[in-house]
Coordinates of C-alpha atoms and ligand atoms in Angstrom, one line a residue:
X1 CA -34.6 -40.6 0.9
X2 CA -30.4 -40.8 1.6
X3 CA -30.2 -39.8 -1.8
X4 CA -32.6 -36.4 -1.3
X5 CA -30.3 -35.8 2.3
X6 CA -27.3 -36.1 -0.6
X7 CA -28.4 -33.6 -2.5
X8 CA -29.2 -31.3 0.3
X9 CA -25.7 -31.4 1.7
X10 CA -24.7 -31.1 -1.7
X11 CA -26.7 -27.6 -2.1
X12 CA -25.6 -26.2 1.2
X13 CA -22.4 -27.0 0.6
X14 CA -22.4 -25.2 -2.6
X15 CA -23.8 -22.7 -0.5
X16 CA -21.9 -22.5 1.6
X17 CA -18.7 -22.0 -0.7
X18 CA -20.6 -19.9 -3.3
X19 CA -18.3 -16.3 -3.9
X20 CA -19.7 -13.4 -5.2
X21 CA -16.9 -12.2 -8.0
X22 CA -16.0 -8.3 -7.8
X23 CA -14.7 -6.3 -10.4
X24 CA -14.0 -2.6 -9.8
X25 CA -14.3 -0.2 -12.6
X26 CA -11.8 2.8 -11.7
X27 CA -8.1 2.0 -9.8
X28 CA -7.9 5.8 -8.3
X29 CA -8.0 6.9 -4.3
X30 CA -11.6 5.2 -3.6
X31 CA -11.3 2.0 -6.0
X32 CA -7.5 1.0 -4.9
X33 CA -9.2 2.5 -0.9
X34 CA -11.6 -1.1 -1.5
X35 CA -9.0 -3.0 -2.7
X36 CA -7.4 -2.0 0.4
X37 CA -10.0 -2.4 2.6
X38 CA -11.3 -5.6 0.8
X39 CA -8.0 -7.3 1.0
X40 CA -7.8 -6.4 5.0
X41 CA -10.5 -7.5 5.6
X42 CA -10.9 -11.3 4.7
X43 CA -14.3 -10.9 4.1
X44 CA -15.9 -14.5 3.2
X45 CA -17.2 -15.4 0.3
X46 CA -16.5 -12.1 -1.4
X47 CA -13.3 -12.6 -4.2
X48 CA -11.8 -9.2 -5.8
X49 CA -11.4 -11.0 -9.4
X50 CA -10.5 -7.8 -12.0
X51 CA -9.7 -4.3 -11.9
X52 CA -9.9 -2.2 -14.7
X53 CA -8.8 0.8 -15.5
X54 CA -6.7 3.3 -18.4
X55 CA -3.2 2.5 -18.4
X56 CA -2.8 -0.5 -16.0
X57 CA 0.7 -0.7 -15.7
X58 CA 1.1 2.9 -14.1
X59 CA -2.2 2.1 -12.0
X60 CA 0.1 -1.9 -11.5
X61 CA 3.1 0.4 -10.1
X62 CA 1.3 2.4 -7.7
X63 CA 1.1 1.6 -4.5
X64 CA -1.8 0.9 -4.0
X65 CA -1.7 -1.9 -7.3
X66 CA 1.3 -3.1 -4.9
X67 CA -0.9 -4.6 -2.8
X68 CA -3.5 -6.3 -5.0
X69 CA -3.1 -10.3 -5.1
X70 CA -1.4 -11.3 -7.9
X71 CA -4.7 -13.3 -9.1
X72 CA -6.9 -10.3 -10.3
X73 CA -6.8 -9.8 -13.5
X74 CA -5.7 -6.1 -14.3
X75 CA -8.1 -4.7 -17.4
X76 CA -7.8 -1.7 -20.3
X77 CA -11.4 -3.3 -22.0
X78 CA -14.2 -3.2 -20.0
X79 CA -16.0 -5.4 -22.2
X80 CA -13.7 -7.9 -20.3
X81 CA -15.3 -7.1 -17.5
X82 CA -18.7 -6.9 -19.1
X83 CA -18.9 -10.8 -20.7
X84 CA -16.8 -12.1 -17.7
X85 CA -18.8 -14.1 -14.5
X86 CA -17.6 -11.8 -12.2
X87 CA -21.4 -10.3 -9.9
X88 CA -20.6 -7.4 -9.2
X89 CA -19.2 -4.0 -11.1
X90 CA -18.2 -1.7 -8.6
X91 CA -17.4 2.6 -10.4
X92 CA -15.8 4.1 -9.0
X93 CA -14.7 6.8 -11.9
X94 CA -16.6 9.8 -11.3
X95 CA -18.6 11.5 -13.6
X96 CA -21.4 10.7 -16.2
X97 CA -19.7 9.3 -18.9
X98 CA -19.1 7.0 -20.1
X99 CA -19.6 5.2 -16.5
X100 CA -23.4 5.8 -17.3
X101 CA -23.1 4.0 -20.3
X102 CA -20.7 1.1 -18.8
X103 CA -23.3 0.4 -16.2
X104 CA -26.6 0.4 -18.1
X105 CA -24.8 -2.3 -19.7
X106 CA -22.9 -4.4 -16.9
X107 CA -27.0 -4.8 -15.1
X108 CA -28.6 -5.2 -18.8
X109 CA -25.5 -8.8 -18.3
X110 CA -27.0 -9.4 -15.0
X111 CA -24.7 -7.6 -12.6
X112 CA -25.1 -5.6 -9.6
X113 CA -24.0 -2.7 -9.3
X114 CA -22.0 -0.3 -6.6
X115 CA -21.4 3.3 -7.4
X116 CA -19.8 6.3 -5.5
X117 CA -20.6 8.6 -8.0
X118 CA -23.0 11.7 -6.8
X119 CA -23.4 13.4 -9.9
X120 CA -24.3 10.0 -11.7
X121 CA -26.8 9.3 -9.6
X122 CA -27.8 12.6 -8.2
X123 CA -28.6 12.3 -12.7
X124 CA -29.9 9.7 -13.7
X125 CA -30.6 7.6 -10.1
X126 CA -34.5 6.7 -10.3
X127 CA -33.8 5.4 -14.4
X128 CA -30.9 3.6 -12.9
X129 CA -32.8 2.0 -10.2
X130 CA -35.2 1.0 -12.3
X131 CA -33.2 -1.4 -14.9
X132 CA -31.8 -2.8 -11.5
X133 CA -35.0 -3.9 -10.1
X134 CA -36.0 -4.3 -13.5
X135 CA -33.1 -7.0 -14.5
X136 CA -33.5 -8.3 -10.5
X137 CA -29.8 -6.7 -9.5
X138 CA -28.9 -4.7 -6.7
X139 CA -28.2 -1.3 -7.5
X140 CA -26.2 0.7 -4.2
X141 CA -24.7 3.5 -3.9
X142 CA -24.3 4.3 -0.1
X143 CA -20.6 6.3 -0.7
X144 CA -22.8 9.1 -3.3
X145 CA -23.3 11.1 0.0
X146 CA -20.2 11.9 3.0
X147 CA -18.3 8.9 1.8
X148 CA -17.8 7.0 5.0
X149 CA -21.1 8.6 6.6
X150 CA -23.5 6.2 6.5
X151 CA -26.4 8.1 6.0
X152 CA -28.0 7.3 3.0
X153 CA -27.5 3.4 5.1
X154 CA -29.4 5.3 8.0
X155 CA -31.9 6.9 6.0
X156 CA -32.3 4.0 3.6
X157 CA -33.5 1.4 6.7
X158 CA -33.7 3.3 9.4
X159 CA -35.4 6.1 8.8
X160 CA -37.8 5.2 5.9
X161 CA -40.3 5.1 8.7
X162 CA -40.7 8.6 9.4
X163 CA -42.6 10.7 7.0
X164 CA -39.6 13.8 7.1
X165 CA -40.1 17.2 5.4
X166 CA -37.0 18.8 6.3
X167 CA -32.9 17.9 5.9
X168 CA -29.8 19.7 5.6
X169 CA -26.4 19.2 6.0
X170 CA -22.6 20.1 5.3
X171 CA -21.8 17.9 2.2
X172 CA -19.2 19.1 1.0
X173 CA -15.6 18.9 2.9
X174 CA -13.6 21.4 0.3
X175 CA -15.9 24.3 1.8
X176 CA -16.5 23.1 5.3
X177 CA -13.0 22.9 5.2
X178 CA -12.5 26.6 3.4
X179 CA -14.4 28.2 5.8
X180 CA -13.8 26.3 8.7
X181 CA -9.3 27.7 8.7
X182 CA -11.5 31.1 7.3
X183 CA -13.5 31.7 11.5
X184 CA -9.7 31.7 12.1
X185 CA -9.2 34.8 10.7
X186 CA -7.6 33.6 7.3
X187 CA -8.4 34.5 3.7
X188 CA -9.9 32.5 1.3
X189 CA -7.7 32.6 -1.4
X190 CA -4.2 31.8 1.4
X191 CA -6.9 28.7 2.0
X192 CA -7.9 27.6 -1.2
X193 CA -4.6 27.3 -2.2
X194 CA -3.2 25.3 0.7
X195 CA -6.7 22.5 0.4
X196 CA -5.3 22.3 -3.4
X197 CA -1.8 21.5 -2.1
X198 CA -3.1 18.8 -0.1
X199 CA -5.6 17.7 -2.5
X200 CA -8.7 19.0 -0.7
X201 CA -10.2 20.9 -3.3
X202 CA -9.3 20.5 -6.5
X203 CA -7.0 22.7 -9.6
X204 CA -10.9 23.7 -10.6
X205 CA -12.4 24.1 -7.5
X206 CA -15.9 25.5 -9.2
X207 CA -18.2 22.3 -8.7
X208 CA -16.5 22.5 -4.1
X209 CA -17.1 25.8 -4.2
X210 CA -20.0 27.3 -6.7
X211 CA -22.1 24.2 -4.3
X212 CA -22.8 22.1 -7.9
X213 CA -21.2 19.0 -5.7
X214 CA -23.1 20.0 -3.5
X215 CA -26.6 20.1 -4.7
X216 CA -26.0 16.6 -6.5
X217 CA -25.7 15.3 -3.2
X218 CA -29.1 17.1 -1.9
X219 CA -31.1 15.9 -4.7
X220 CA -30.0 12.3 -3.8
X221 CA -30.4 13.2 -0.2
X222 CA -34.0 14.4 -0.6
X223 CA -34.8 12.0 -2.9
X224 CA -34.0 8.8 0.2
X225 CA -35.5 11.2 3.1
X226 CA -38.1 12.7 1.3
X227 CA -39.5 10.7 -1.6
X228 CA -39.0 13.8 -3.9
X229 CA -37.2 13.6 -6.9
X230 CA -35.6 17.1 -8.8
X231 CA -33.8 18.5 -11.2
X232 CA -29.9 19.0 -10.1
X233 CA -30.1 22.3 -12.4
X234 CA -32.9 23.8 -11.1
X235 CA -31.0 23.6 -7.1
X236 CA -30.1 27.4 -6.2
X237 CA -26.7 27.7 -5.4
X238 CA -24.3 30.1 -3.9
X239 CA -20.5 30.2 -4.0
X240 CA -18.7 30.5 -1.1
X241 CA -16.5 33.0 -2.6
X242 CA -17.8 35.7 -2.4
X243 CA -17.1 35.2 1.3
X244 CA -14.9 37.4 3.0
X245 CA -12.5 37.2 6.3
X246 CA -14.7 40.2 7.7
X247 CA -18.1 37.9 7.6
X248 CA -16.5 35.9 10.0
X249 CA -16.6 38.2 13.0
X250 CA -19.6 39.7 11.9
X251 CA -21.1 36.5 12.0
X252 CA -19.8 36.2 15.7
X253 CA -20.5 39.4 17.2
X254 CA -24.5 37.6 16.1
X255 CA -23.5 34.4 17.9
X256 CA -23.0 32.7 14.7
X257 CA -20.3 30.7 12.6
X258 CA -20.2 31.1 8.2
X259 CA -20.9 27.8 6.6
X260 CA -22.1 26.3 2.8
X261 CA -25.3 24.8 4.2
X262 CA -27.5 22.1 1.8
X263 CA -31.0 22.6 3.1
X264 CA -34.2 21.1 1.6
X265 CA -38.0 21.7 2.6
X266 CA -41.0 20.4 1.6
X267 CA -44.1 21.9 2.1
X268 CA -47.5 21.8 0.3
X269 CA -45.4 19.3 -2.4
X270 CA -43.2 21.6 -3.5
X271 CA -39.9 21.7 -2.1
X272 CA -37.7 24.4 -1.8
X273 CA -33.4 23.8 -2.1
X274 CA -30.8 25.8 -1.8
X275 CA -26.6 25.4 -1.6
X276 CA -25.4 28.3 0.2
X277 CA -22.8 29.5 2.1
X278 CA -25.1 30.8 5.4
X279 CA -25.1 31.9 9.4
X280 CA -25.0 29.5 11.6
X281 CA -25.3 29.7 15.1
X282 CA -22.5 28.6 17.5
X283 CA -24.9 26.6 18.6
X284 CA -25.7 24.2 15.3
X285 CA -25.2 20.6 14.7
X286 CA -23.3 22.0 12.0
X287 CA -21.0 25.0 13.9
X288 CA -19.5 22.3 14.8
X289 CA -18.3 20.5 12.2
X290 CA -14.9 20.7 11.5
X291 CA -12.0 20.8 8.2
X292 CA -13.5 18.1 6.0
X293 CA -16.3 16.1 8.0
X294 CA -19.8 15.7 7.0
X295 CA -23.1 17.1 8.7
X296 CA -26.8 15.6 7.8
X297 CA -29.1 16.9 10.5
X298 CA -32.9 14.5 9.0
X299 CA -36.3 16.1 10.7
X300 CA -38.4 14.2 11.2
X301 CA -42.8 13.8 11.9
X302 CA -42.4 12.2 14.6
X303 CA -39.2 11.0 15.3
X304 CA -37.6 13.9 15.5
X305 CA -34.1 15.4 14.3
X306 CA -31.3 12.8 13.7
X307 CA -27.3 13.6 13.2
X308 CA -25.6 11.7 10.7
X309 CA -21.5 13.3 11.1
X310 CA -17.9 12.1 10.4
X311 CA -15.6 11.5 7.2
X312 CA -17.5 12.8 4.4
X313 CA -14.2 12.0 2.1
X314 CA -10.8 10.1 1.9
X315 CA -10.8 7.0 0.1
X316 CA -10.3 4.7 2.7
X317 CA -13.8 6.2 5.6
X318 CA -15.4 6.3 1.6
X319 CA -14.0 2.5 1.2
X320 CA -15.8 1.1 4.0
X321 CA -19.1 2.9 2.9
X322 CA -18.8 0.9 -0.3
X323 CA -17.2 -2.5 0.8
X324 CA -20.7 -2.5 2.8
X325 CA -22.2 -1.8 -0.2
X326 CA -20.4 -5.0 -1.6
X327 CA -21.3 -7.3 1.3
X328 CA -24.3 -5.8 1.1
X329 CA -25.1 -7.9 -2.1
X330 CA -23.2 -10.3 -1.7
X331 CA -25.4 -10.8 1.2
X332 CA -28.6 -10.4 -1.1
X333 CA -29.7 -7.9 1.9
X334 CA -32.7 -5.8 0.6
X335 CA -33.4 -1.9 0.8
X336 CA -37.1 -0.9 1.2
X337 CA -38.8 0.6 -1.8
X338 CA -41.3 4.0 -1.1
X339 CA -42.3 6.0 -4.3
X340 CA -40.5 8.6 -5.2
X341 CA -42.5 11.7 -6.8
X342 CA -40.6 13.9 -9.3
X343 CA -41.3 17.8 -7.3
X344 CA -40.9 21.3 -8.4
X345 CA -38.0 23.0 -6.5
X346 CA -37.9 26.3 -5.8
X347 CA -35.4 28.7 -4.1
X348 CA -37.6 30.3 -1.4
X349 CA -37.3 30.9 2.0
X350 CA -38.7 32.6 4.2
X351 CA -36.2 33.5 7.0
X352 CA -33.7 36.9 8.8
X353 CA -30.7 37.9 6.7
X354 CA -27.3 38.9 6.9
X355 CA -26.4 42.2 4.7
X356 CA -23.0 43.1 4.3
X357 CA -22.3 46.1 2.2
X358 CA -18.3 47.7 1.2
X359 CA -18.3 51.7 0.8
X360 CA -17.2 54.4 0.4
X361 CA -18.8 56.3 3.1
X362 CA -20.7 59.4 3.4
X363 CA -23.9 60.4 4.8
X364 CA -26.9 59.1 3.8
X365 CA -25.9 55.8 3.0
X366 CA -27.9 53.9 5.7
X367 CA -31.0 55.8 5.1
X368 CA -30.8 54.7 1.5
X369 CA -30.0 51.3 2.4
X370 CA -33.3 51.1 5.3
X371 CA -35.3 53.0 2.3
X372 CA -34.3 50.3 -0.7
X373 CA -35.1 47.6 2.6
X374 CA -39.1 49.3 3.4
X375 CA -39.9 49.6 0.2
X376 CA -40.2 45.7 -0.5
X377 CA -41.2 46.1 3.4
X378 CA -37.8 44.3 4.7
X379 CA -37.5 45.1 8.5
X380 CA -33.9 45.9 9.7
X381 CA -33.0 44.3 12.3
X382 CA -29.3 45.1 14.1
X383 CA -26.9 47.5 11.7
X384 CA -22.7 46.5 13.1
X385 CA -20.3 48.3 12.3
X386 CA -16.8 47.1 13.6
X387 CA -14.1 49.8 14.7
X388 CA -11.1 49.6 12.2
X389 CA -11.8 50.2 8.6
X390 CA -11.3 53.2 6.2
X391 CA -14.6 55.1 5.2
X392 CA -13.2 54.8 1.8
X393 CA -13.7 51.0 1.9
X394 CA -15.9 50.2 5.1
X395 CA -17.3 47.6 5.9
X396 CA -20.9 47.2 7.1
X397 CA -23.9 44.5 8.1
X398 CA -27.2 45.3 8.5
X399 CA -29.7 42.0 9.4
X400 CA -33.3 41.4 8.2
X401 CA -35.9 40.5 10.2
X402 CA -37.2 36.9 8.5
X403 CA -38.2 37.9 4.6
X404 CA -38.7 35.8 1.5
X405 CA -35.7 35.2 -0.6
X406 CA -37.1 36.4 -3.6
X407 CA -38.2 39.8 -1.4
X408 CA -33.8 40.5 0.0
X409 CA -32.8 40.0 -3.3
X410 CA -35.1 42.5 -5.2
X411 CA -34.3 45.1 -2.2
X412 CA -30.1 44.0 -3.4
X413 CA -30.4 44.6 -6.3
X414 CA -31.1 48.2 -5.4
X415 CA -28.7 48.5 -2.9
X416 CA -26.2 47.2 -5.3
X417 CA -27.1 50.7 -8.2
X418 CA -26.3 53.1 -5.1
X419 CA -22.8 54.9 -6.3
X420 CA -21.2 54.7 -2.8
X421 CA -21.3 50.9 -2.9
X422 CA -18.1 49.5 -4.0
X423 CA -19.0 46.0 -4.5
X424 CA -22.3 43.5 -5.1
X425 CA -23.6 43.5 -0.8
X426 CA -22.6 39.9 0.2
X427 CA -26.4 38.8 1.2
X428 CA -26.4 35.5 3.2
X429 CA -29.7 33.1 4.7
X430 CA -29.6 33.4 8.9
X431 CA -30.2 29.5 9.7
X432 CA -32.4 29.3 12.4
X433 CA -34.1 26.2 14.3
X434 CA -37.4 27.0 13.5
X435 CA -37.2 29.2 10.1
X436 CA -39.8 27.9 7.7
X437 CA -40.3 28.5 4.0
X438 CA -43.3 29.9 1.7
Ligands
NAP1 N1 -12.4 10.7 -2.8 C1 -13.1 10.9 -1.5 O1 -13.0 11.5 -1.1 C2 -14.3 10.2 -2.5 C3 -15.5 10.3 -1.7 C4 -17.5 10.1 -1.8 C5 -17.1 10.2 -3.2 N2 -16.1 9.8 -4.3 C6 -16.6 9.6 -5.4 O2 -16.0 8.4 -5.9 C7 -15.9 7.7 -7.9 C8 -13.7 8.2 -7.3 O3 -13.5 9.1 -7.1 P1 -11.8 9.7 -7.2 O4 -11.6 10.2 -5.6 O5 -11.3 7.8 -6.9 O6 -11.9 10.2 -8.7 P2 -10.0 9.1 -8.8 O7 -9.1 9.4 -8.1 O8 -9.6 10.5 -10.1 O9 -9.9 8.0 -9.5 C9 -11.4 7.8 -10.3 C10 -10.3 6.8 -11.5 O10 -11.0 6.1 -13.0 C11 -10.1 6.0 -13.4 N3 -10.5 6.8 -14.7 C12 -11.3 7.2 -14.6 N4 -12.2 8.4 -16.2 C13 -11.1 6.9 -17.0 C14 -11.8 6.4 -18.4 N5 -13.3 6.9 -19.2 N6 -11.6 5.0 -18.7 C15 -11.0 4.2 -17.9 N7 -10.2 5.1 -16.5 C16 -11.0 5.8 -16.3 C17 -9.0 7.2 -13.4 O11 -7.7 6.8 -14.0 P3 -6.3 8.1 -14.6 O12 -5.6 7.7 -13.4 O13 -5.5 8.1 -14.9 O14 -7.1 9.5 -14.3 C18 -9.2 6.8 -11.6 O15 -7.6 5.9 -11.5 C19 -16.1 9.1 -7.9 O16 -17.6 8.6 -8.6 C20 -16.5 10.1 -6.7 O17 -16.9 11.8 -7.0 C21 -15.1 10.4 -3.7

């Protein structure tokens, strides 16, 4: 009996003293912030033991490197991490390759993985999740969407009891920074240059401004909220680069502003999804998000609308989400798993639209535009023309009553061929609370 008690006590002590060893793979903005947050938090039982990066001497000399405990092993050899006794590999390099191969090797070696890599989780999340389950280890990616805003853990745990049919959000901080600054009259090129100087936008900004970053995040959110697996390449995207300062003046007359919105709705088994600049009513929570803030609105059949909002990017907000995942893995917390089904994606929505034309003004233009719209069955709701623009380069706006995306696109294609059109018309969906996919 005494021996049994002694054994139990030893097991308890061993459990209390068990240390979860953590390796950081990638020591950039987020990786160095994770090291700082782990160091500041003094989380019992969690120890940073390894850091992998190329050119580690450069990383050691960086501000982040100087606060790393002396006991940490720095390496440029990923196999050193994979062969080691670390329990959690934290992948913070980004991109599909070589991250995917290394994560697969880590899972196969029985290590849990935490990552903030949205592209990897959007494209390979389902198969990586299966591999983790087979191996009996964890794969967590709470920082992959909306950085420091706990939208993924919130939906995984807090909303899994609802039937989510719709979600929309602002999930790209770069676009939100650009569009919310343009709201005050600045032009796209100036604001983009400022965003690049401040480090909010890459030298090649296309992943952000053309919507590819946001659609990866939309696919992850759709999988978690609606249990729908989507092919990211099949999600329709539209660039924000064709939005001009004048569009904000017209949007204001319509009690709206413009945001890059990522939206998905499930209807009769298909998912309607789109990432595009859209007119957002000033009364909508999405109009209130400024700068690099993120916001996601999730609509459930039983629980109604739930809004998540906060700092979507930045080293430290994102590191908080990563460290929260590390702690959850260290404490062996489970997540709710519900079956996910592959779904067809369509970019079709039934919504009112905003059309902005820039014309060399001549008689008969309005009737030509209304003729093209009526030919496809779209009705004009309003016509707006602000004073003060030259007649040879006149921007004016038509809004339509709700119609299908494909209908309005057919009309825009024929209007674009009119001689008086100086540039391709800008066509934006107007977001309404009650619009529905067809
Ligand atoms: N930054 C944010 O606000 C944010 C928010 C949410 C999610 N995320 C995600 O977090 C991840 C990391 O982002 P980040 O902003 O920290 O990126 P980052 O600053 O570019 O850091 C990436 C780090 O990984 C290293 N690295 C990249 N490829 C490598 C390779 N093949 N071999 C060795 N080292 C390699 C880089 O080394 P070098 O310095 O030599 O290039 C760099 O130190 C990404 O998946 C990103 O999408 C970031």
